[in-house]
mmCIF file with all atom_site columns, C-alpha atoms in Angstrom:
data_model
loop_
_atom_site.group_PDB
_atom_site.id
_atom_site.type_symbol
_atom_site.label_atom_id
_atom_site.label_alt_id
_atom_site.label_comp_id
_atom_site.label_asym_id
_atom_site.label_entity_id
_atom_site.label_seq_id
_atom_site.pdbx_PDB_ins_code
_atom_site.Cartn_x
_atom_site.Cartn_y
_atom_site.Cartn_z
_atom_site.occupancy
_atom_site.B_iso_or_equiv
_atom_site.pdbx_formal_charge
_atom_site.auth_seq_id
_atom_site.auth_comp_id
_atom_site.auth_asym_id
_atom_site.auth_atom_id
_atom_site.pdbx_PDB_model_num
ATOM 1   C CA . ASP A 1 1   ? -2.218  -12.595 15.862  1.00 0.00 ? 230 ASP A CA 1
ATOM 2   C CA . PRO A 1 2   ? -1.721  -9.368  13.933  1.00 0.00 ? 231 PRO A CA 1
ATOM 3   C CA . LYS A 1 3   ? 1.938   -8.507  13.485  1.00 0.00 ? 232 LYS A CA 1
ATOM 4   C CA . ILE A 1 4   ? 1.348   -4.824  12.894  1.00 0.00 ? 233 ILE A CA 1
ATOM 5   C CA . ILE A 1 5   ? -0.888  -3.214  15.477  1.00 0.00 ? 234 ILE A CA 1
ATOM 6   C CA . GLN A 1 6   ? -2.561  0.104   14.780  1.00 0.00 ? 235 GLN A CA 1
ATOM 7   C CA . LYS A 1 7   ? -4.549  1.934   17.409  1.00 0.00 ? 236 LYS A CA 1
ATOM 8   C CA . PRO A 1 8   ? -7.237  3.098   17.511  1.00 0.00 ? 237 PRO A CA 1
ATOM 9   C CA . LYS A 1 9   ? -9.194  1.376   14.761  1.00 0.00 ? 238 LYS A CA 1
ATOM 10  C CA . TYR A 1 10  ? -11.636 4.277   14.495  1.00 0.00 ? 239 TYR A CA 1
ATOM 11  C CA . LEU A 1 11  ? -11.107 7.897   15.485  1.00 0.00 ? 240 LEU A CA 1
ATOM 12  C CA . VAL A 1 12  ? -13.467 10.861  15.391  1.00 0.00 ? 241 VAL A CA 1
ATOM 13  C CA . ALA A 1 13  ? -12.005 14.333  15.873  1.00 0.00 ? 242 ALA A CA 1
ATOM 14  C CA . VAL A 1 14  ? -13.189 17.919  15.668  1.00 0.00 ? 243 VAL A CA 1
ATOM 15  C CA . THR A 1 15  ? -11.659 20.445  13.309  1.00 0.00 ? 244 THR A CA 1
ATOM 16  C CA . GLY A 1 16  ? -8.596  22.114  14.808  1.00 0.00 ? 245 GLY A CA 1
ATOM 17  C CA . SER A 1 17  ? -7.802  19.356  17.292  1.00 0.00 ? 246 SER A CA 1
ATOM 18  C CA . GLU A 1 18  ? -4.735  17.124  17.475  1.00 0.00 ? 247 GLU A CA 1
ATOM 19  C CA . LYS A 1 19  ? -4.551  13.330  17.379  1.00 0.00 ? 248 LYS A CA 1
ATOM 20  C CA . ILE A 1 20  ? -1.871  10.661  17.523  1.00 0.00 ? 249 ILE A CA 1
ATOM 21  C CA . LEU A 1 21  ? -2.143  7.441   15.550  1.00 0.00 ? 250 LEU A CA 1
ATOM 22  C CA . ILE A 1 22  ? -0.236  4.534   17.053  1.00 0.00 ? 251 ILE A CA 1
ATOM 23  C CA . CYS A 1 23  ? 1.677   1.848   15.145  1.00 0.00 ? 252 CYS A CA 1
ATOM 24  C CA . GLU A 1 24  ? 3.760   -1.053  16.469  1.00 0.00 ? 253 GLU A CA 1
ATOM 25  C CA . GLN A 1 25  ? 5.224   -3.868  14.402  1.00 0.00 ? 254 GLN A CA 1
ATOM 26  C CA . TYR A 1 26  ? 6.382   -7.235  15.681  1.00 0.00 ? 255 TYR A CA 1
ATOM 27  C CA . LEU A 1 27  ? 7.960   -8.559  12.502  1.00 0.00 ? 256 LEU A CA 1
ATOM 28  C CA . GLY A 1 28  ? 11.504  -7.482  13.361  1.00 0.00 ? 257 GLY A CA 1
ATOM 29  C CA . HIS A 1 29  ? 11.557  -5.153  10.374  1.00 0.00 ? 258 HIS A CA 1
ATOM 30  C CA . ASN A 1 30  ? 13.939  -2.234  9.992   1.00 0.00 ? 259 ASN A CA 1
ATOM 31  C CA . ALA A 1 31  ? 11.804  0.028   7.794   1.00 0.00 ? 260 ALA A CA 1
ATOM 32  C CA . MET A 1 32  ? 8.393   1.481   8.572   1.00 0.00 ? 261 MET A CA 1
ATOM 33  C CA . TYR A 1 33  ? 5.981   3.635   6.567   1.00 0.00 ? 262 TYR A CA 1
ATOM 34  C CA . TRP A 1 34  ? 2.751   5.581   6.663   1.00 0.00 ? 263 TRP A CA 1
ATOM 35  C CA . TYR A 1 35  ? 0.257   5.531   3.797   1.00 0.00 ? 264 TYR A CA 1
ATOM 36  C CA . ARG A 1 36  ? -3.077  7.326   3.509   1.00 0.00 ? 265 ARG A CA 1
ATOM 37  C CA . GLN A 1 37  ? -6.127  5.996   1.711   1.00 0.00 ? 266 GLN A CA 1
ATOM 38  C CA . SER A 1 38  ? -9.049  8.182   0.745   1.00 0.00 ? 267 SER A CA 1
ATOM 39  C CA . ALA A 1 39  ? -11.609 8.332   -2.021  1.00 0.00 ? 268 ALA A CA 1
ATOM 40  C CA . LYS A 1 40  ? -9.525  11.021  -3.750  1.00 0.00 ? 269 LYS A CA 1
ATOM 41  C CA . LYS A 1 41  ? -6.087  9.395   -3.619  1.00 0.00 ? 270 LYS A CA 1
ATOM 42  C CA . PRO A 1 42  ? -6.020  5.689   -2.820  1.00 0.00 ? 271 PRO A CA 1
ATOM 43  C CA . LEU A 1 43  ? -2.865  4.456   -1.043  1.00 0.00 ? 272 LEU A CA 1
ATOM 44  C CA . GLU A 1 44  ? -0.863  7.665   -1.056  1.00 0.00 ? 273 GLU A CA 1
ATOM 45  C CA . PHE A 1 45  ? 2.679   7.381   0.323   1.00 0.00 ? 274 PHE A CA 1
ATOM 46  C CA . MET A 1 46  ? 3.396   9.736   3.247   1.00 0.00 ? 275 MET A CA 1
ATOM 47  C CA . PHE A 1 47  ? 6.623   8.835   5.097   1.00 0.00 ? 276 PHE A CA 1
ATOM 48  C CA . SER A 1 48  ? 9.301   6.194   5.278   1.00 0.00 ? 277 SER A CA 1
ATOM 49  C CA . TYR A 1 49  ? 11.667  5.466   8.152   1.00 0.00 ? 278 TYR A CA 1
ATOM 50  C CA . SER A 1 50  ? 14.670  3.202   8.262   1.00 0.00 ? 279 SER A CA 1
ATOM 51  C CA . TYR A 1 51  ? 16.352  2.386   11.580  1.00 0.00 ? 280 TYR A CA 1
ATOM 52  C CA . GLN A 1 52  ? 14.291  5.186   13.132  1.00 0.00 ? 281 GLN A CA 1
ATOM 53  C CA . LYS A 1 53  ? 15.566  7.785   10.676  1.00 0.00 ? 282 LYS A CA 1
ATOM 54  C CA . LEU A 1 54  ? 13.321  9.670   8.278   1.00 0.00 ? 283 LEU A CA 1
ATOM 55  C CA . MET A 1 55  ? 14.178  8.629   4.730   1.00 0.00 ? 284 MET A CA 1
ATOM 56  C CA . ASP A 1 56  ? 11.429  10.189  2.635   1.00 0.00 ? 285 ASP A CA 1
ATOM 57  C CA . ASN A 1 57  ? 8.603   12.638  3.246   1.00 0.00 ? 286 ASN A CA 1
ATOM 58  C CA . GLN A 1 58  ? 5.951   13.153  0.563   1.00 0.00 ? 287 GLN A CA 1
ATOM 59  C CA . THR A 1 59  ? 3.552   15.040  2.812   1.00 0.00 ? 288 THR A CA 1
ATOM 60  C CA . ALA A 1 60  ? 3.366   18.703  1.967   1.00 0.00 ? 289 ALA A CA 1
ATOM 61  C CA . SER A 1 61  ? 1.995   19.786  5.318   1.00 0.00 ? 290 SER A CA 1
ATOM 62  C CA . SER A 1 62  ? 4.048   20.065  8.507   1.00 0.00 ? 291 SER A CA 1
ATOM 63  C CA . ARG A 1 63  ? 0.857   19.254  10.424  1.00 0.00 ? 292 ARG A CA 1
ATOM 64  C CA . PHE A 1 64  ? 1.784   15.603  9.932   1.00 0.00 ? 293 PHE A CA 1
ATOM 65  C CA . GLN A 1 65  ? 4.698   14.537  12.128  1.00 0.00 ? 294 GLN A CA 1
ATOM 66  C CA . PRO A 1 66  ? 5.889   10.938  12.486  1.00 0.00 ? 295 PRO A CA 1
ATOM 67  C CA . GLN A 1 67  ? 7.417   9.945   15.811  1.00 0.00 ? 296 GLN A CA 1
ATOM 68  C CA . SER A 1 68  ? 9.655   6.919   16.339  1.00 0.00 ? 297 SER A CA 1
ATOM 69  C CA . SER A 1 69  ? 10.444  6.259   20.004  1.00 0.00 ? 298 SER A CA 1
ATOM 70  C CA . LYS A 1 70  ? 11.559  2.669   19.361  1.00 0.00 ? 299 LYS A CA 1
ATOM 71  C CA . LYS A 1 71  ? 12.698  0.754   16.308  1.00 0.00 ? 300 LYS A CA 1
ATOM 72  C CA . ASN A 1 72  ? 9.355   -1.058  16.053  1.00 0.00 ? 301 ASN A CA 1
ATOM 73  C CA . HIS A 1 73  ? 7.193   2.025   16.684  1.00 0.00 ? 302 HIS A CA 1
ATOM 74  C CA . LEU A 1 74  ? 6.165   4.702   14.236  1.00 0.00 ? 303 LEU A CA 1
ATOM 75  C CA . ASP A 1 75  ? 3.366   6.932   15.462  1.00 0.00 ? 304 ASP A CA 1
ATOM 76  C CA . LEU A 1 76  ? 1.781   9.719   13.444  1.00 0.00 ? 305 LEU A CA 1
ATOM 77  C CA . GLN A 1 77  ? 0.869   13.008  15.096  1.00 0.00 ? 306 GLN A CA 1
ATOM 78  C CA . ILE A 1 78  ? -1.604  15.181  13.208  1.00 0.00 ? 307 ILE A CA 1
ATOM 79  C CA . THR A 1 79  ? -2.208  18.742  14.415  1.00 0.00 ? 308 THR A CA 1
ATOM 80  C CA . ALA A 1 80  ? -4.790  21.366  13.477  1.00 0.00 ? 309 ALA A CA 1
ATOM 81  C CA . LEU A 1 81  ? -7.025  18.703  11.946  1.00 0.00 ? 310 LEU A CA 1
ATOM 82  C CA . LYS A 1 82  ? -9.129  19.558  8.898   1.00 0.00 ? 311 LYS A CA 1
ATOM 83  C CA . PRO A 1 83  ? -12.098 17.702  7.369   1.00 0.00 ? 312 PRO A CA 1
ATOM 84  C CA . ASP A 1 84  ? -9.882  16.950  4.349   1.00 0.00 ? 313 ASP A CA 1
ATOM 85  C CA . ASP A 1 85  ? -7.664  14.845  6.639   1.00 0.00 ? 314 ASP A CA 1
ATOM 86  C CA . SER A 1 86  ? -10.483 12.308  6.900   1.00 0.00 ? 315 SER A CA 1
ATOM 87  C CA . ALA A 1 87  ? -9.083  9.051   5.542   1.00 0.00 ? 316 ALA A CA 1
ATOM 88  C CA . THR A 1 88  ? -7.818  5.652   6.556   1.00 0.00 ? 317 THR A CA 1
ATOM 89  C CA . TYR A 1 89  ? -4.191  5.778   7.625   1.00 0.00 ? 318 TYR A CA 1
ATOM 90  C CA . PHE A 1 90  ? -2.145  2.610   7.139   1.00 0.00 ? 319 PHE A CA 1
ATOM 91  C CA . CYS A 1 91  ? 1.106   1.810   8.826   1.00 0.00 ? 320 CYS A CA 1
ATOM 92  C CA . ALA A 1 92  ? 3.381   -0.640  7.009   1.00 0.00 ? 321 ALA A CA 1
ATOM 93  C CA . SER A 1 93  ? 6.796   -2.207  7.421   1.00 0.00 ? 322 SER A CA 1
ATOM 94  C CA . SER A 1 94  ? 9.375   -4.072  5.377   1.00 0.00 ? 323 SER A CA 1
ATOM 95  C CA . GLN A 1 95  ? 12.535  -5.976  6.223   1.00 0.00 ? 324 GLN A CA 1
ATOM 96  C CA . ASP A 1 96  ? 14.686  -3.170  4.902   1.00 0.00 ? 325 ASP A CA 1
ATOM 97  C CA . ARG A 1 97  ? 14.175  -0.185  2.655   1.00 0.00 ? 326 ARG A CA 1
ATOM 98  C CA . GLN A 1 98  ? 11.819  -1.004  -0.154  1.00 0.00 ? 327 GLN A CA 1
ATOM 99  C CA . GLY A 1 99  ? 13.524  -2.412  -3.241  1.00 0.00 ? 328 GLY A CA 1
ATOM 100 C CA . GLN A 1 100 ? 12.202  -5.941  -3.701  1.00 0.00 ? 329 GLN A CA 1
ATOM 101 C CA . ASN A 1 101 ? 11.023  -6.174  -0.111  1.00 0.00 ? 330 ASN A CA 1
ATOM 102 C CA . THR A 1 102 ? 7.368   -6.882  0.555   1.00 0.00 ? 331 THR A CA 1
ATOM 103 C CA . LEU A 1 103 ? 5.319   -4.302  2.418   1.00 0.00 ? 332 LEU A CA 1
ATOM 104 C CA . TYR A 1 104 ? 3.244   -5.591  5.341   1.00 0.00 ? 333 TYR A CA 1
ATOM 105 C CA . PHE A 1 105 ? 0.301   -3.410  6.295   1.00 0.00 ? 334 PHE A CA 1
ATOM 106 C CA . GLY A 1 106 ? -1.646  -2.960  9.481   1.00 0.00 ? 335 GLY A CA 1
ATOM 107 C CA . ALA A 1 107 ? -5.449  -2.914  9.467   1.00 0.00 ? 336 ALA A CA 1
ATOM 108 C CA . GLY A 1 108 ? -5.529  0.883   9.456   1.00 0.00 ? 337 GLY A CA 1
ATOM 109 C CA . THR A 1 109 ? -6.958  3.723   11.549  1.00 0.00 ? 338 THR A CA 1
ATOM 110 C CA . ARG A 1 110 ? -10.057 5.310   10.068  1.00 0.00 ? 339 ARG A CA 1
ATOM 111 C CA . LEU A 1 111 ? -10.042 9.004   10.924  1.00 0.00 ? 340 LEU A CA 1
ATOM 112 C CA . SER A 1 112 ? -13.114 11.194  10.576  1.00 0.00 ? 341 SER A CA 1
ATOM 113 C CA . VAL A 1 113 ? -12.748 14.938  11.124  1.00 0.00 ? 342 VAL A CA 1
ATOM 114 C CA . LEU A 1 114 ? -15.990 16.815  11.763  1.00 0.00 ? 343 LEU A CA 1
ATOM 115 C CA . GLY B 2 1   ? 8.085   10.724  -11.563 1.00 0.00 ? 269 GLY B CA 1
ATOM 116 C CA . ASP B 2 2   ? 7.099   7.085   -11.236 1.00 0.00 ? 270 ASP B CA 1
ATOM 117 C CA . SER B 2 3   ? 3.471   6.213   -11.916 1.00 0.00 ? 271 SER B CA 1
ATOM 118 C CA . VAL B 2 4   ? 1.147   3.238   -12.234 1.00 0.00 ? 272 VAL B CA 1
ATOM 119 C CA . THR B 2 5   ? -2.082  3.187   -14.237 1.00 0.00 ? 273 THR B CA 1
ATOM 120 C CA . GLN B 2 6   ? -4.553  0.357   -13.939 1.00 0.00 ? 274 GLN B CA 1
ATOM 121 C CA . THR B 2 7   ? -8.056  -0.638  -15.047 1.00 0.00 ? 275 THR B CA 1
ATOM 122 C CA . GLU B 2 8   ? -10.656 1.634   -13.576 1.00 0.00 ? 276 GLU B CA 1
ATOM 123 C CA . GLY B 2 9   ? -13.232 -0.239  -11.540 1.00 0.00 ? 277 GLY B CA 1
ATOM 124 C CA . PRO B 2 10  ? -15.518 -1.467  -10.391 1.00 0.00 ? 278 PRO B CA 1
ATOM 125 C CA . VAL B 2 11  ? -15.306 -4.691  -12.339 1.00 0.00 ? 279 VAL B CA 1
ATOM 126 C CA . THR B 2 12  ? -18.246 -7.061  -11.880 1.00 0.00 ? 280 THR B CA 1
ATOM 127 C CA . LEU B 2 13  ? -17.965 -10.666 -13.006 1.00 0.00 ? 281 LEU B CA 1
ATOM 128 C CA . SER B 2 14  ? -19.894 -13.872 -12.560 1.00 0.00 ? 282 SER B CA 1
ATOM 129 C CA . GLU B 2 15  ? -18.216 -16.784 -10.789 1.00 0.00 ? 283 GLU B CA 1
ATOM 130 C CA . GLY B 2 16  ? -16.261 -18.947 -13.212 1.00 0.00 ? 284 GLY B CA 1
ATOM 131 C CA . THR B 2 17  ? -15.499 -16.218 -15.736 1.00 0.00 ? 285 THR B CA 1
ATOM 132 C CA . SER B 2 18  ? -12.040 -14.914 -16.533 1.00 0.00 ? 286 SER B CA 1
ATOM 133 C CA . LEU B 2 19  ? -10.418 -11.757 -15.193 1.00 0.00 ? 287 LEU B CA 1
ATOM 134 C CA . THR B 2 20  ? -7.938  -9.310  -16.667 1.00 0.00 ? 288 THR B CA 1
ATOM 135 C CA . VAL B 2 21  ? -6.909  -6.156  -14.838 1.00 0.00 ? 289 VAL B CA 1
ATOM 136 C CA . ASN B 2 22  ? -4.618  -4.007  -16.936 1.00 0.00 ? 290 ASN B CA 1
ATOM 137 C CA . CYS B 2 23  ? -1.588  -2.333  -15.376 1.00 0.00 ? 291 CYS B CA 1
ATOM 138 C CA . SER B 2 24  ? 0.897   -0.020  -17.077 1.00 0.00 ? 292 SER B CA 1
ATOM 139 C CA . TYR B 2 25  ? 3.795   1.741   -15.419 1.00 0.00 ? 293 TYR B CA 1
ATOM 140 C CA . GLU B 2 26  ? 6.240   4.578   -15.982 1.00 0.00 ? 294 GLU B CA 1
ATOM 141 C CA . THR B 2 27  ? 9.675   4.721   -14.438 1.00 0.00 ? 295 THR B CA 1
ATOM 142 C CA . LYS B 2 28  ? 13.198  5.502   -15.570 1.00 0.00 ? 296 LYS B CA 1
ATOM 143 C CA . GLN B 2 29  ? 14.712  2.390   -13.986 1.00 0.00 ? 297 GLN B CA 1
ATOM 144 C CA . TYR B 2 30  ? 13.793  -1.303  -14.050 1.00 0.00 ? 298 TYR B CA 1
ATOM 145 C CA . PRO B 2 31  ? 11.460  -1.669  -11.093 1.00 0.00 ? 299 PRO B CA 1
ATOM 146 C CA . THR B 2 32  ? 10.196  -4.556  -9.066  1.00 0.00 ? 300 THR B CA 1
ATOM 147 C CA . LEU B 2 33  ? 6.495   -4.988  -9.800  1.00 0.00 ? 301 LEU B CA 1
ATOM 148 C CA . PHE B 2 34  ? 3.854   -6.065  -7.311  1.00 0.00 ? 302 PHE B CA 1
ATOM 149 C CA . TRP B 2 35  ? 0.206   -6.980  -7.097  1.00 0.00 ? 303 TRP B CA 1
ATOM 150 C CA . TYR B 2 36  ? -1.417  -6.361  -3.725  1.00 0.00 ? 304 TYR B CA 1
ATOM 151 C CA . VAL B 2 37  ? -4.963  -7.311  -2.711  1.00 0.00 ? 305 VAL B CA 1
ATOM 152 C CA . GLN B 2 38  ? -7.113  -5.587  -0.085  1.00 0.00 ? 306 GLN B CA 1
ATOM 153 C CA . TYR B 2 39  ? -10.141 -7.198  1.510   1.00 0.00 ? 307 TYR B CA 1
ATOM 154 C CA . PRO B 2 40  ? -12.782 -5.118  3.310   1.00 0.00 ? 308 PRO B CA 1
ATOM 155 C CA . GLY B 2 41  ? -11.639 -3.860  6.705   1.00 0.00 ? 309 GLY B CA 1
ATOM 156 C CA . GLU B 2 42  ? -8.044  -4.959  6.170   1.00 0.00 ? 310 GLU B CA 1
ATOM 157 C CA . GLY B 2 43  ? -4.811  -3.478  4.939   1.00 0.00 ? 311 GLY B CA 1
ATOM 158 C CA . PRO B 2 44  ? -3.397  -4.473  1.563   1.00 0.00 ? 312 PRO B CA 1
ATOM 159 C CA . GLN B 2 45  ? -1.454  -7.724  1.430   1.00 0.00 ? 313 GLN B CA 1
ATOM 160 C CA . LEU B 2 46  ? 0.964   -9.026  -1.147  1.00 0.00 ? 314 LEU B CA 1
ATOM 161 C CA . LEU B 2 47  ? -0.479  -11.260 -3.848  1.00 0.00 ? 315 LEU B CA 1
ATOM 162 C CA . PHE B 2 48  ? 2.866   -11.737 -5.593  1.00 0.00 ? 316 PHE B CA 1
ATOM 163 C CA . LYS B 2 49  ? 5.860   -9.801  -6.901  1.00 0.00 ? 317 LYS B CA 1
ATOM 164 C CA . VAL B 2 50  ? 8.221   -10.040 -9.867  1.00 0.00 ? 318 VAL B CA 1
ATOM 165 C CA . PRO B 2 51  ? 11.649  -8.407  -9.646  1.00 0.00 ? 319 PRO B CA 1
ATOM 166 C CA . LYS B 2 52  ? 12.893  -9.271  -13.117 1.00 0.00 ? 320 LYS B CA 1
ATOM 167 C CA . ALA B 2 53  ? 11.702  -8.411  -16.586 1.00 0.00 ? 321 ALA B CA 1
ATOM 168 C CA . ASN B 2 54  ? 10.086  -11.141 -18.708 1.00 0.00 ? 322 ASN B CA 1
ATOM 169 C CA . GLU B 2 55  ? 9.345   -13.298 -15.675 1.00 0.00 ? 323 GLU B CA 1
ATOM 170 C CA . LYS B 2 56  ? 5.933   -14.360 -14.420 1.00 0.00 ? 324 LYS B CA 1
ATOM 171 C CA . GLY B 2 57  ? 4.530   -14.221 -10.939 1.00 0.00 ? 325 GLY B CA 1
ATOM 172 C CA . SER B 2 58  ? 1.579   -16.211 -9.646  1.00 0.00 ? 326 SER B CA 1
ATOM 173 C CA . ASN B 2 59  ? -0.403  -17.020 -6.522  1.00 0.00 ? 327 ASN B CA 1
ATOM 174 C CA . ARG B 2 60  ? -3.883  -18.444 -5.808  1.00 0.00 ? 328 ARG B CA 1
ATOM 175 C CA . GLY B 2 61  ? -4.579  -18.824 -9.533  1.00 0.00 ? 329 GLY B CA 1
ATOM 176 C CA . PHE B 2 62  ? -3.682  -15.211 -10.325 1.00 0.00 ? 330 PHE B CA 1
ATOM 177 C CA . GLU B 2 63  ? -0.742  -14.494 -12.590 1.00 0.00 ? 331 GLU B CA 1
ATOM 178 C CA . ALA B 2 64  ? 1.025   -11.610 -14.307 1.00 0.00 ? 332 ALA B CA 1
ATOM 179 C CA . THR B 2 65  ? 4.036   -11.285 -16.613 1.00 0.00 ? 333 THR B CA 1
ATOM 180 C CA . TYR B 2 66  ? 6.546   -8.443  -16.299 1.00 0.00 ? 334 TYR B CA 1
ATOM 181 C CA . ASN B 2 67  ? 6.630   -7.054  -19.850 1.00 0.00 ? 335 ASN B CA 1
ATOM 182 C CA . LYS B 2 68  ? 9.499   -4.585  -20.036 1.00 0.00 ? 336 LYS B CA 1
ATOM 183 C CA . GLU B 2 69  ? 8.950   -3.673  -23.684 1.00 0.00 ? 337 GLU B CA 1
ATOM 184 C CA . ALA B 2 70  ? 5.282   -2.828  -23.191 1.00 0.00 ? 338 ALA B CA 1
ATOM 185 C CA . THR B 2 71  ? 5.840   -1.549  -19.606 1.00 0.00 ? 339 THR B CA 1
ATOM 186 C CA . SER B 2 72  ? 2.880   -3.653  -18.508 1.00 0.00 ? 340 SER B CA 1
ATOM 187 C CA . PHE B 2 73  ? 2.043   -6.091  -15.721 1.00 0.00 ? 341 PHE B CA 1
ATOM 188 C CA . HIS B 2 74  ? -1.532  -7.246  -16.365 1.00 0.00 ? 342 HIS B CA 1
ATOM 189 C CA . LEU B 2 75  ? -3.252  -9.410  -13.752 1.00 0.00 ? 343 LEU B CA 1
ATOM 190 C CA . GLN B 2 76  ? -5.147  -12.457 -15.000 1.00 0.00 ? 344 GLN B CA 1
ATOM 191 C CA . LYS B 2 77  ? -7.158  -15.309 -13.571 1.00 0.00 ? 345 LYS B CA 1
ATOM 192 C CA . ALA B 2 78  ? -8.883  -17.962 -15.631 1.00 0.00 ? 346 ALA B CA 1
ATOM 193 C CA . SER B 2 79  ? -11.846 -18.573 -13.335 1.00 0.00 ? 347 SER B CA 1
ATOM 194 C CA . VAL B 2 80  ? -12.765 -16.171 -10.537 1.00 0.00 ? 348 VAL B CA 1
ATOM 195 C CA . GLN B 2 81  ? -14.556 -17.110 -7.333  1.00 0.00 ? 349 GLN B CA 1
ATOM 196 C CA . GLU B 2 82  ? -16.810 -15.079 -5.079  1.00 0.00 ? 350 GLU B CA 1
ATOM 197 C CA . SER B 2 83  ? -13.996 -15.018 -2.491  1.00 0.00 ? 351 SER B CA 1
ATOM 198 C CA . ASP B 2 84  ? -11.819 -13.089 -4.968  1.00 0.00 ? 352 ASP B CA 1
ATOM 199 C CA . SER B 2 85  ? -13.995 -10.002 -4.435  1.00 0.00 ? 353 SER B CA 1
ATOM 200 C CA . ALA B 2 86  ? -11.551 -7.340  -3.243  1.00 0.00 ? 354 ALA B CA 1
ATOM 201 C CA . VAL B 2 87  ? -9.552  -4.322  -4.405  1.00 0.00 ? 355 VAL B CA 1
ATOM 202 C CA . TYR B 2 88  ? -6.434  -5.112  -6.427  1.00 0.00 ? 356 TYR B CA 1
ATOM 203 C CA . TYR B 2 89  ? -3.457  -2.745  -6.555  1.00 0.00 ? 357 TYR B CA 1
ATOM 204 C CA . CYS B 2 90  ? -0.625  -2.781  -9.037  1.00 0.00 ? 358 CYS B CA 1
ATOM 205 C CA . ALA B 2 91  ? 2.546   -1.242  -7.612  1.00 0.00 ? 359 ALA B CA 1
ATOM 206 C CA . LEU B 2 92  ? 6.192   -0.628  -8.367  1.00 0.00 ? 360 LEU B CA 1
ATOM 207 C CA . SER B 2 93  ? 9.381   -0.093  -6.449  1.00 0.00 ? 361 SER B CA 1
ATOM 208 C CA . ASP B 2 94  ? 11.972  2.008   -8.243  1.00 0.00 ? 362 ASP B CA 1
ATOM 209 C CA . PRO B 2 95  ? 15.531  0.844   -7.471  1.00 0.00 ? 363 PRO B CA 1
ATOM 210 C CA . SER B 2 96  ? 16.727  4.465   -7.672  1.00 0.00 ? 364 SER B CA 1
ATOM 211 C CA . ASN B 2 97  ? 14.455  5.322   -4.740  1.00 0.00 ? 365 ASN B CA 1
ATOM 212 C CA . THR B 2 98  ? 14.138  2.472   -2.320  1.00 0.00 ? 366 THR B CA 1
ATOM 213 C CA . ASN B 2 99  ? 12.215  4.503   0.212   1.00 0.00 ? 367 ASN B CA 1
ATOM 214 C CA . LYS B 2 100 ? 8.740   4.022   -1.141  1.00 0.00 ? 368 LYS B CA 1
ATOM 215 C CA . VAL B 2 101 ? 6.351   1.953   -3.249  1.00 0.00 ? 369 VAL B CA 1
ATOM 216 C CA . VAL B 2 102 ? 4.116   3.667   -5.803  1.00 0.00 ? 370 VAL B CA 1
ATOM 217 C CA . PHE B 2 103 ? 0.616   2.233   -6.033  1.00 0.00 ? 371 PHE B CA 1
ATOM 218 C CA . GLY B 2 104 ? -1.975  2.434   -8.771  1.00 0.00 ? 372 GLY B CA 1
ATOM 219 C CA . THR B 2 105 ? -5.466  3.671   -7.980  1.00 0.00 ? 373 THR B CA 1
ATOM 220 C CA . GLY B 2 106 ? -6.775  0.160   -7.350  1.00 0.00 ? 374 GLY B CA 1
ATOM 221 C CA . THR B 2 107 ? -9.412  -1.892  -9.144  1.00 0.00 ? 375 THR B CA 1
ATOM 222 C CA . ARG B 2 108 ? -12.433 -3.070  -7.189  1.00 0.00 ? 376 ARG B CA 1
ATOM 223 C CA . LEU B 2 109 ? -13.561 -6.542  -8.247  1.00 0.00 ? 377 LEU B CA 1
ATOM 224 C CA . GLN B 2 110 ? -16.964 -7.917  -7.355  1.00 0.00 ? 378 GLN B CA 1
ATOM 225 C CA . VAL B 2 111 ? -17.687 -11.522 -8.199  1.00 0.00 ? 379 VAL B CA 1
ATOM 226 C CA . LEU B 2 112 ? -21.320 -12.565 -8.219  1.00 0.00 ? 380 LEU B CA 1
ATOM 227 C CA . PRO B 2 113 ? -22.331 -16.127 -7.312  1.00 0.00 ? 381 PRO B CA 1
#
């Protein structure tokens, strides 16, 4: 059974709309992350959370907002969608903040913005 | 800032031949180095990691040595199989910033039967 669940697997949106990408992890980890993968920038770091607190934000746009309602949840809200936002978004977790800890990735949400 | 540079793909090999994927890194500290592998339709997964300089990591016949002097972490396998076809990412974790991992651009490997 997958230990990191991302929903939905595929998502099609129109320009200007808003979507929420869901991520839940069942590994008992304390740190969670979002990464984006596109043809232009493979595996680009976006956010990291530790114990539900934002630790690092490398996303220039405020249109991307992570939301952590529980320790094992880290959703990603994207507003005013643009075609350039089309990518696969990966949620990941690690036991604690990075260091030597292994990252465990979900299967991703593939977002297409028309 | 931290960066990772690796062999540009795609790399196409015949089954049974040897593989080398070059990886070089830049960081001010002594990082932990990782190789991740990503199969189609899946997220990346750890192949192996090496936290200390001059040590070797290995898994499934793949290996890499953490060379601090050359700032390199090249991935090697003596004899590839068709099932090794995937994208391979070299990555580092800087101990001065434990909030993120920096990935290379990935190297797509296709192994022909």
